[in-house]
Short mmCIF file of C-alpha atoms in Angstrom, two decimals:
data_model
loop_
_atom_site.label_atom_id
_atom_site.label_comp_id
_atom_site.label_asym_id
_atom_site.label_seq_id
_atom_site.Cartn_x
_atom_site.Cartn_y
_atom_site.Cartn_z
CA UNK A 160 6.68 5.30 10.86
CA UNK A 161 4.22 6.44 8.40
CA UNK A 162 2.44 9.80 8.50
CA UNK A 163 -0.91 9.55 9.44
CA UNK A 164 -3.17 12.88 8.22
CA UNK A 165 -6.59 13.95 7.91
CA UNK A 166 -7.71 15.31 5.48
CA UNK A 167 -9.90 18.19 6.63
CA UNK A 168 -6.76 19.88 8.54
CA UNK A 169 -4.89 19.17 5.37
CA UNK A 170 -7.61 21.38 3.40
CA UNK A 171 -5.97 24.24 4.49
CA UNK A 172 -2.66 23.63 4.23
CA UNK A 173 -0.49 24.90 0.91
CA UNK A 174 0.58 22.43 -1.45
CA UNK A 175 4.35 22.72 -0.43
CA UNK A 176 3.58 22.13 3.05
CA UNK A 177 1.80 18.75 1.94
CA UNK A 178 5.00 17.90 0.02
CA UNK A 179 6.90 18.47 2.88
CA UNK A 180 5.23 16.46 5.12
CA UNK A 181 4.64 13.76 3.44
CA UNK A 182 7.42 13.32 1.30
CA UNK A 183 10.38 14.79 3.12
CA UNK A 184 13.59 12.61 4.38
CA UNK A 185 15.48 14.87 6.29
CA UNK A 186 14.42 15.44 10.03
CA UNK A 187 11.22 14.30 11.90
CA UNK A 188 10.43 10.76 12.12
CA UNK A 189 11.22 9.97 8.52
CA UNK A 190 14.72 10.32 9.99
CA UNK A 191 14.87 6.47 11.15
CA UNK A 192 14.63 5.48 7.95
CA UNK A 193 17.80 6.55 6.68
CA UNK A 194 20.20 4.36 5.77
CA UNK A 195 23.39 6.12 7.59
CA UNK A 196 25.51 4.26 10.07
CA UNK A 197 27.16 6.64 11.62
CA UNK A 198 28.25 5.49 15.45
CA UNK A 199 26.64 2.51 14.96
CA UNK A 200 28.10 -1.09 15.90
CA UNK A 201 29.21 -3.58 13.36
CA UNK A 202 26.12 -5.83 14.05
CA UNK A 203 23.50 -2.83 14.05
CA UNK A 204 25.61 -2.06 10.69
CA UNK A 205 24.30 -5.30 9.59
CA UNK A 206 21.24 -4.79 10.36
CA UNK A 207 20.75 -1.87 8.93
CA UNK A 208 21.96 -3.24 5.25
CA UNK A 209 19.49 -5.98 6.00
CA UNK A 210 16.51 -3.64 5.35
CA UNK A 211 14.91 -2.41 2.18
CA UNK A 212 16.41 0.80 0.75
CA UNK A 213 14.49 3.96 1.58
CA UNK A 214 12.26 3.70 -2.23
CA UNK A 215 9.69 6.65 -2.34
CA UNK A 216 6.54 7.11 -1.18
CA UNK A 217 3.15 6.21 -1.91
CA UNK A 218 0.44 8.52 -0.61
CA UNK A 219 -3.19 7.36 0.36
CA UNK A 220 -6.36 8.97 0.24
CA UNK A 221 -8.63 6.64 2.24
CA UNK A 222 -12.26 6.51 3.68
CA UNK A 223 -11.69 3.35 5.56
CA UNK A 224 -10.85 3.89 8.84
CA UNK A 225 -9.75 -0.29 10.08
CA UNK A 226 -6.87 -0.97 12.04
CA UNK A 227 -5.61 -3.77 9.56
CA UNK A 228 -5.58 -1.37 6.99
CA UNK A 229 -2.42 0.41 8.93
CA UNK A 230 -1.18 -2.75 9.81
CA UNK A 231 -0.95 -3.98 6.24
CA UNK A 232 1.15 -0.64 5.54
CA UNK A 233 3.55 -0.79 7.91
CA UNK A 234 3.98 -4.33 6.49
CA UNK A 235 4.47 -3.25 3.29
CA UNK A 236 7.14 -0.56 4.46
CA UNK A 237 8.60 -3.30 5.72
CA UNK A 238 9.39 -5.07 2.88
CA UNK A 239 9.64 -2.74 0.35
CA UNK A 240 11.17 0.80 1.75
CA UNK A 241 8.18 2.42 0.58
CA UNK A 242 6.28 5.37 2.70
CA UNK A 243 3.16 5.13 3.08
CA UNK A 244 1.61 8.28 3.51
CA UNK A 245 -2.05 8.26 4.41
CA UNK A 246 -4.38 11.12 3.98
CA UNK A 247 -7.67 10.18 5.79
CA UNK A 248 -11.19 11.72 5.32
CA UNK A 249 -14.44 10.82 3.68
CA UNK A 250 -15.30 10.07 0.45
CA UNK A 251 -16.61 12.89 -0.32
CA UNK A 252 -13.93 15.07 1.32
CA UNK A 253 -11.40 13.09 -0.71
CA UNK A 254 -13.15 13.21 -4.29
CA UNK A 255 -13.56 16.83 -4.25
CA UNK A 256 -10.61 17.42 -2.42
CA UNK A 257 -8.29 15.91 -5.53
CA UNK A 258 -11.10 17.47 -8.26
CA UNK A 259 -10.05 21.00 -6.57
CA UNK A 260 -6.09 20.13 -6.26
CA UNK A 261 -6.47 18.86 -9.91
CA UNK A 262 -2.79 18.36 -11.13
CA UNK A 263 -0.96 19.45 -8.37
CA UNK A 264 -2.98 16.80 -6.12
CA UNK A 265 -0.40 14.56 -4.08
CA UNK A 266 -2.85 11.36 -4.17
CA UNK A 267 -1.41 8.45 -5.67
CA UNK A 268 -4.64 6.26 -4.30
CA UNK A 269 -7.82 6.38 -3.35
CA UNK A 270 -9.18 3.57 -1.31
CA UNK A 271 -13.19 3.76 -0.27
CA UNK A 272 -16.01 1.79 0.52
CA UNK A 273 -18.84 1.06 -1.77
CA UNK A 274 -19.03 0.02 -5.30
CA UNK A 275 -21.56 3.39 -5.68
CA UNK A 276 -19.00 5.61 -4.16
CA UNK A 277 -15.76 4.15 -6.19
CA UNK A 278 -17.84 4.96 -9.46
CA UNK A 279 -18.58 8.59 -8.16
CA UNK A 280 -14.57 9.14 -8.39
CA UNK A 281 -14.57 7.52 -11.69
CA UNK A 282 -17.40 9.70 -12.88
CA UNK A 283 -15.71 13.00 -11.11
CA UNK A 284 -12.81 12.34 -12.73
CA UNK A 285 -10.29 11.84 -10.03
CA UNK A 286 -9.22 8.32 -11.07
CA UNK A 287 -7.40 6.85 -14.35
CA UNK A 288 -7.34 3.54 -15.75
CA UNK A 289 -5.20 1.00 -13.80
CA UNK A 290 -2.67 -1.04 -16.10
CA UNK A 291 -1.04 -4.05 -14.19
CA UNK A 292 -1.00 -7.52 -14.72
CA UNK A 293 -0.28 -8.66 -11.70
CA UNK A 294 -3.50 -6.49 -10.63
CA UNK A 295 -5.92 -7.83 -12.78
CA UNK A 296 -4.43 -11.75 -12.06
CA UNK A 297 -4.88 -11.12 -8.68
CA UNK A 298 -8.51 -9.32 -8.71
CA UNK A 299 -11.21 -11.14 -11.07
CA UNK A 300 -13.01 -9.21 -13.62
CA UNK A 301 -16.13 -9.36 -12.27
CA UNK A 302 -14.69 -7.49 -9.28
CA UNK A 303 -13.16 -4.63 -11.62
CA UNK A 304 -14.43 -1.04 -12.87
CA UNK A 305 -15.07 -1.75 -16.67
CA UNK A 306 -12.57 0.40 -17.54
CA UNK A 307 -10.09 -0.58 -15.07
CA UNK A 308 -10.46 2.63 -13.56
CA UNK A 309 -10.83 0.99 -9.63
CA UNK A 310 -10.59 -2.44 -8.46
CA UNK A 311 -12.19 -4.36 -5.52
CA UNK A 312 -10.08 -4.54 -2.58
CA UNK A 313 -12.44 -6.68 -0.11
CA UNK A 314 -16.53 -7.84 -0.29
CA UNK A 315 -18.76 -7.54 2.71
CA UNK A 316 -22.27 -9.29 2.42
CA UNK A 317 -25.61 -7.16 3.77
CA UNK A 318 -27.63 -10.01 5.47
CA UNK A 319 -30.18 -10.66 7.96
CA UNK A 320 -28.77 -10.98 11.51
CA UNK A 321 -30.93 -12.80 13.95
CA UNK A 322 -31.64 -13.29 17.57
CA UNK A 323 -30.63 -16.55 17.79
CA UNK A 324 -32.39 -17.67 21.42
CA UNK A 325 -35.96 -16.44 19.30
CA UNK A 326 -35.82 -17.23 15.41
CA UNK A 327 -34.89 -20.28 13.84
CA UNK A 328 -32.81 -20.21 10.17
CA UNK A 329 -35.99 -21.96 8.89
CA UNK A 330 -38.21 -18.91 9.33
CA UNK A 331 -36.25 -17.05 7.54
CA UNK A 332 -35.74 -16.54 3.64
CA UNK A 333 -35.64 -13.25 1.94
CA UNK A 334 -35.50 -9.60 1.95
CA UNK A 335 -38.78 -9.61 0.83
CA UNK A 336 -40.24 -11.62 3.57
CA UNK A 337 -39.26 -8.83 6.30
CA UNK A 338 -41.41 -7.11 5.35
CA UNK A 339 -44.48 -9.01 5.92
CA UNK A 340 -46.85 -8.95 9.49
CA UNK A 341 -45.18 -11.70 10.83
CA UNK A 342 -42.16 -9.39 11.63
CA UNK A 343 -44.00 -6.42 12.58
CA UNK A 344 -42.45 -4.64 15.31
CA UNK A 345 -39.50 -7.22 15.23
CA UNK A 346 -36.89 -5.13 12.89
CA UNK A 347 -34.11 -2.99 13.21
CA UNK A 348 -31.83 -1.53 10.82
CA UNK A 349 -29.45 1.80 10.16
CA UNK A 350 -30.64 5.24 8.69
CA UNK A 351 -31.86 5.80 5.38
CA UNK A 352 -28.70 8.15 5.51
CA UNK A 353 -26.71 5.25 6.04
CA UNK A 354 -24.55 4.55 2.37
CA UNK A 355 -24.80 0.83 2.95
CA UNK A 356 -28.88 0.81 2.86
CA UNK A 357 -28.72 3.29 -0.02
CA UNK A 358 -26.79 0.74 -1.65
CA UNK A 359 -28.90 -2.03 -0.62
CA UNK A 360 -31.62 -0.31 -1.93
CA UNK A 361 -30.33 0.59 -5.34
CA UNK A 362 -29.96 -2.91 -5.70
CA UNK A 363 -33.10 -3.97 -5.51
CA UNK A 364 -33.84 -0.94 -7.60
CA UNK A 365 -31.86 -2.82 -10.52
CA UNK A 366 -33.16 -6.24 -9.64
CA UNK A 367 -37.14 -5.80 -9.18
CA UNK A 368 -37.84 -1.63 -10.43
CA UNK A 369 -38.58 0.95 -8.39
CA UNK A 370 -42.59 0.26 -7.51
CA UNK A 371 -41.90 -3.50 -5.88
CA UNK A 372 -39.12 -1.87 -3.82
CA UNK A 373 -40.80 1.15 -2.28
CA UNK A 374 -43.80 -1.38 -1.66
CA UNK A 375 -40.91 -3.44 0.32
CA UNK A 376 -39.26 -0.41 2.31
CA UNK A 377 -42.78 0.56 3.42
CA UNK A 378 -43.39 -2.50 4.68
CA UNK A 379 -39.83 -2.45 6.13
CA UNK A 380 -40.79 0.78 7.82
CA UNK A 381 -44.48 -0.80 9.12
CA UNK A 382 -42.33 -3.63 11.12
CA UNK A 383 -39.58 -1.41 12.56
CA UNK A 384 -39.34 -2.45 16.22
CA UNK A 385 -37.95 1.36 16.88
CA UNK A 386 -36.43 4.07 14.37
CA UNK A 387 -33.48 3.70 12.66
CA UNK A 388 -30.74 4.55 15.03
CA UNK A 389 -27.12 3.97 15.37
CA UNK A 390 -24.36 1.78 13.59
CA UNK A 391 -24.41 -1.80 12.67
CA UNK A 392 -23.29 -3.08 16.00
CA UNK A 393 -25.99 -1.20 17.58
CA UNK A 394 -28.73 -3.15 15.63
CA UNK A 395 -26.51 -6.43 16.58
CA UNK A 396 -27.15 -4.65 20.12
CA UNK A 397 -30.99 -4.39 20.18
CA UNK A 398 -31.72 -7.81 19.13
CA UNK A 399 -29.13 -8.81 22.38
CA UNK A 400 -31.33 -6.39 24.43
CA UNK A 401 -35.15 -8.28 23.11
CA UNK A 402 -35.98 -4.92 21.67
CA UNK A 403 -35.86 -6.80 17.51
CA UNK A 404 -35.52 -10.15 16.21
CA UNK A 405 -34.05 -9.98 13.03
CA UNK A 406 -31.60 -6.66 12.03
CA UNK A 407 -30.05 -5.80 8.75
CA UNK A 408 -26.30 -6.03 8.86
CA UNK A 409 -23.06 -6.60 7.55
CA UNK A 410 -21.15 -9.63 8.10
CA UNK A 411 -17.97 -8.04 8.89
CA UNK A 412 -19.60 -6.51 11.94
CA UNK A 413 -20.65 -9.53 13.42
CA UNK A 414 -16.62 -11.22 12.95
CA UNK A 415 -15.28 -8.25 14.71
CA UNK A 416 -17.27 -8.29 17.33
CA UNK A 417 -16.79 -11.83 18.40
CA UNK A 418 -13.22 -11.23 18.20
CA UNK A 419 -13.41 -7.39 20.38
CA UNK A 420 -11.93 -6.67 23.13
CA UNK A 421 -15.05 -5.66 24.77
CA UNK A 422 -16.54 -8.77 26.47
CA UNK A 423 -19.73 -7.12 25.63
CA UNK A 424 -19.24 -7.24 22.47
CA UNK A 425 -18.33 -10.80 22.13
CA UNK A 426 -21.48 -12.04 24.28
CA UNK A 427 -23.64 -10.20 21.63
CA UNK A 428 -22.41 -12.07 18.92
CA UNK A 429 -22.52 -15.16 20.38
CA UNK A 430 -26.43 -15.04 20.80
CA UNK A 431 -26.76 -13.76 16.99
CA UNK A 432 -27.16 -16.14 13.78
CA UNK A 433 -25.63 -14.94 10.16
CA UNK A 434 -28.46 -15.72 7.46
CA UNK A 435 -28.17 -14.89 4.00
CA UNK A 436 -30.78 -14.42 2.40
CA UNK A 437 -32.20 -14.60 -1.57
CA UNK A 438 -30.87 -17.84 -2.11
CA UNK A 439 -33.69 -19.60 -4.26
CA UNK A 440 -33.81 -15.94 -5.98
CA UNK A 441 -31.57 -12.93 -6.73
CA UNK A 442 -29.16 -13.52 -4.32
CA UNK A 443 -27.67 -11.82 -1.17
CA UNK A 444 -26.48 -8.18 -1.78
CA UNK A 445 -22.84 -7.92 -2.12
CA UNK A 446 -20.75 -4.39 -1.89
CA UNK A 447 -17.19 -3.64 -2.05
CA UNK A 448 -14.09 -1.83 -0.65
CA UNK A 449 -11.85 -0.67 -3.70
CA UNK A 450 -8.78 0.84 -4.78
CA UNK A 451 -8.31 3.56 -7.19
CA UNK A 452 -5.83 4.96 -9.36
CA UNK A 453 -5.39 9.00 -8.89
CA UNK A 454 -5.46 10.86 -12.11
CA UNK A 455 -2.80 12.48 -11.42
CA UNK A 456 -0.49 10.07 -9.19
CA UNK A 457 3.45 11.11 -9.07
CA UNK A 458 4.18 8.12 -7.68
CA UNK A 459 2.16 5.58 -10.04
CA UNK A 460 4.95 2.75 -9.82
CA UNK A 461 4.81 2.57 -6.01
CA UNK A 462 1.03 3.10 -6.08
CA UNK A 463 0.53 0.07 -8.15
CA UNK A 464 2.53 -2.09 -6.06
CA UNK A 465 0.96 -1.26 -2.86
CA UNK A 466 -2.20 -2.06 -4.85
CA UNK A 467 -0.89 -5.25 -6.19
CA UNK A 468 0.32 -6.23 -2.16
CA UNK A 469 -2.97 -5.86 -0.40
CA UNK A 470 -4.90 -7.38 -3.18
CA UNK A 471 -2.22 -10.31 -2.94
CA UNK A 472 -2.93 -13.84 -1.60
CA UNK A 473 -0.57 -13.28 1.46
CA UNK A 474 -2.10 -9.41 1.48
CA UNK A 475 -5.92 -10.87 0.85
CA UNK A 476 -5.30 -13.31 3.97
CA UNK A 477 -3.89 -10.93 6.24
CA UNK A 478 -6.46 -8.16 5.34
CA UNK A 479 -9.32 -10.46 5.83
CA UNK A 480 -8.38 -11.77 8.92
CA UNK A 481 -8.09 -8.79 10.84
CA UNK A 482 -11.45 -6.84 8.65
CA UNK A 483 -13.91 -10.71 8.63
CA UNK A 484 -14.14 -9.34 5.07
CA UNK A 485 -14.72 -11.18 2.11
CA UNK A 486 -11.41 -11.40 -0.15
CA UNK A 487 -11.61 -10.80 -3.48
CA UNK A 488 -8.46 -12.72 -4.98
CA UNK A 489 -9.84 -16.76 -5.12
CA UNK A 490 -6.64 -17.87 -4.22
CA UNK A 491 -6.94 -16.36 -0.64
CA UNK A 492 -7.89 -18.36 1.82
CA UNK A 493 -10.45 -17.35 3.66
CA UNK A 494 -10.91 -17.29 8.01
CA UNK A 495 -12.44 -19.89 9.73
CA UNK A 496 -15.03 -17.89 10.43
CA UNK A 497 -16.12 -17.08 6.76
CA UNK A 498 -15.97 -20.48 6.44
CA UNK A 499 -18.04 -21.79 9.29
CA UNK A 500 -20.94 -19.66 7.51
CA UNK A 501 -19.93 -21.68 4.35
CA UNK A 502 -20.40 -20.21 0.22
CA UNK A 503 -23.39 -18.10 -0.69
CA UNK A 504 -25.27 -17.00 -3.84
CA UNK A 505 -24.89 -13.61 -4.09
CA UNK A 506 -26.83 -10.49 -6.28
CA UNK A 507 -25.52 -11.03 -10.10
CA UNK A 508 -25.73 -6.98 -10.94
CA UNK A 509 -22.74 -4.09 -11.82
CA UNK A 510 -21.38 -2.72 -8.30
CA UNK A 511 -21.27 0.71 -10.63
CA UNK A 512 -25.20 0.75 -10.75
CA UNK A 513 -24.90 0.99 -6.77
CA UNK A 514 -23.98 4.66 -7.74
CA UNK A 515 -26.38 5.04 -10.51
CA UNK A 516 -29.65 4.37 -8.75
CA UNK A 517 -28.22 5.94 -5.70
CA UNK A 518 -30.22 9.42 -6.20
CA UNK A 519 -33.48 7.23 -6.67
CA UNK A 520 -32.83 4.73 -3.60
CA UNK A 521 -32.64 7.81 -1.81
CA UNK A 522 -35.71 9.34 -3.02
CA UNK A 523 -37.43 6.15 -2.31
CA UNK A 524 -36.28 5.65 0.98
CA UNK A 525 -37.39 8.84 1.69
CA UNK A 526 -40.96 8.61 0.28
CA UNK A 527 -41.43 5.25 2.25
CA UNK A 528 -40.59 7.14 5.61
CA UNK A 529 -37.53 5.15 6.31
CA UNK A 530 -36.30 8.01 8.77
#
C-alpha cells in the first residue's frame, strides 16, 4: 500500500525519519511488496513473478485532496512496481516546505490546483524544467508553463450554476450581466478568500483592467442574496433551498454531486442547470490542476513517468471520470456528462497571469466589499 502523510506532522520530523518512511523496504507494510517466496505454493509462486518488480519510489507533494487521485496511484503501483509516496498539505505548506528543505527535500512532485498557485512554485523556486516527450505529446502547449517548468494535469470551468425550476438558459449570458438589478438579491458565491474567485477575478483583471472589474464585483456584491459563505456545493445548496437563483461554481462540483452517495446531494443537482457564460465575448474562465517537477527530485525517472501516466489517454479517462474534470490530453475521451453540456469557448489568456494579478484581485475584491 502506499504511504499516505501530511505534511504538517511531517514538518517536524528529521530528514532521516522521512527517508525512512517513505522509502524503506524492510518491515511495515512495504513488506508485501517484496518479491520473496518463501513458504509459498507453486501457484502463489506464480503469481508473485507475475507482478512488476519492486522499482523505487516516487514521492508526492499534493494539494488535491480527490479520491481518484489515490486511486490512479495505486493503479500505477500496479503496473509499474513503483511507490507512491504521498505527502499531503496545502500549497502553501508544500512550497515553503521544499524552499526550507532545499536540497535535501524528498519531493519528486508537486501536484496543486490553480494555474496562479503552480506559477508561485515556479517563481519560489521549488520546481525545474520538465524534459519528456511523451509529456509534452500528451499535454498541449497551451496547457504548459512556458518554460516547461509545470504542466496541466486536468481543467475545471468557473460558470454560472442556475436554479433550474426559476431561470431559463435564455436569461442568462455573461459575467457581466450578474451584476445588473435584475439579479439583485438572487446571487450566491464563495469568499473573496476563496483561491478560485481570486483567480476568477485576476482574469478579468487581464481581460477588461482593473476599473471595469471592481465596477463588476460591486455590483456582484449589491445582488448577493446572503454573504459569501461556504464551499461550492453549498452555493449549489442555496439555490436548491430558494434562497439564490444563479451561483458561481465549478463544473466539477456539480458532476460529483450527481454521482454522491448522499441522495441529497444528487437531488440538488438534478434541479441545477450548467451555463457557461462569455460566449459571444471573452470566453468562460478556465483554471487548472498541474504537475510539477521538484528542483531537487531524487527520483526524477519515476517522477516523470507517473507524470506521463496520469496525463495519459487511459490515465486522462480514468482521472476524469472519477474528478467530472476537464482532461487536458485531446485524445481522452471525455464522460458523458462533459459531453451532455457539449464544447465551450473558453478565456484565451496565460494561466501564469492567474498568479500575477492575484495580489490586485485581492485588493479589489476587498475594496468592493466582497466579504
Amino acid at each position: 500500500m502506499r504511504n499516505k502523510i501530511v505534511a504538517g506532522v511531517l514538518t517536524f520530523l528529521s530528514a532521516a525519519v522521512i527517508v525512512t518512511g517513505c522509502g524503506g523496504t524492510n518491515g511495515g507494510t512495504k513488506g508485501e511488496n517484496n518479491s520473496g517466496t518463501n513458504g509459498a505454493s507453486p501457484s502463489a509462486s506464480a503469481e508473485a513473478t507475475a507482478k512488476p518488480e519492486k522499482s523505487g519510489v516516487v514521492n508526492v507533494f499534493t494539494a488535491r485532496h480527490y479520491d481518484i487521485d489515490f486511486a490512479m496511484f495505486d493503479q500505477f503501483e500496479k503496473e509499474t512496481g513503483i511507490t507512491v509516496n504521498e505527502i499531503k498539505g496545502t500549497a502553501e505548506e508544500l512550497v515553503e516546505r521544499m524552499k526550507r528543505e532545499g536540497e535535501s527535500s524528498e519531493a519528486d512532485l508537486f501536484i496543486t490546483v490553480d494555474g496562479g498557485v503552480l506559477n508561485y512554485a515556479k517563481e519560489s523556486g521549488v520546481l525545474q524544467p520538465i524534459e519528456s516527450e511523451t509529456l509534452f505529446s500528451n499535454v498541449p502547449e497551451k496547457f504548459r508553463d512556458k518554460d516547461n517548468n509545470w504542466v496541466a494535469l486536468a481543467s475545471r470551468a468557473r460558470v454560472i450554476v442556475y436554479a433550474k425550476d426559476r431561470v431559463k438558459p435564455e436569461q442568462l449570458s455573461t459575467y457581466e450581466a450578474l451584476a445588473e438589478p435584475q439579479w439583485k438579491g438572487k446571487v450566491v458565491a464563495r469568499s473573496s478568500t476563496n483561491m478560485y474567485n481570486q483567480s476568477l477575478i485576476a482574469s478579468f483583471i487581464e481581460l477588461n483592467g482593473e476599473a471595469k472589474t471592481e465596477e463588476w464585483a460591486k455590483g456582484i456584491v449589491a445582488n448577493f442574496a446572503r454573504d459569501p459563505e461556504g464551499g461550492d456545493r453549498d452555493q449549489a445548496k442555496a439555490l436548491a433551498a430558494g434562497i439564490a437563483d444563479v451561483a458561481i461554481m465549478n463544473t466539477y462540483y456539480v458532476g460529483q454531486m450527481l454521482h454522491s452517495k448522499d441522495a441529497e446531494e444528487v437531488k440538488v443537482a438534478e434541479n441545477i442547470g450548467v451555463f457557461f457564460p462569455n460566449q459571444e465575448t471573452t470566453g468562460t474562465h478556465l483554471n487548472i490542476s498541474g504537475i510539477g517537477l521538484a528542483a531537487h527530485a531524487k527520483n526524477k525517472e519515476n517522477a516523470l513517468k507517473l507524470a506521463e501516466y496520469m496525463t495519459s489517454k487511459e490515465g486522462q479517462e480514468m482521472l476524469t471520470n472519477g474528478s467530472f474534470e476537464f482532461p487536458v490530453n485531446p485524445a481522452a475521451e471525455l464522460p458523458q456528462l462533459l459531453k451532455e453540456w457539449g464544447q465551450f469557448k473558453t478565456q484565451d489568456i496565460q494561466y501564469a497571469q492567474l498568479g500575477v494579478n492575484n495580489k490586485a484581485a485581492t485588493e479589489l475584491l476587498n475594496r468592493s466589499g466582497w466579504k
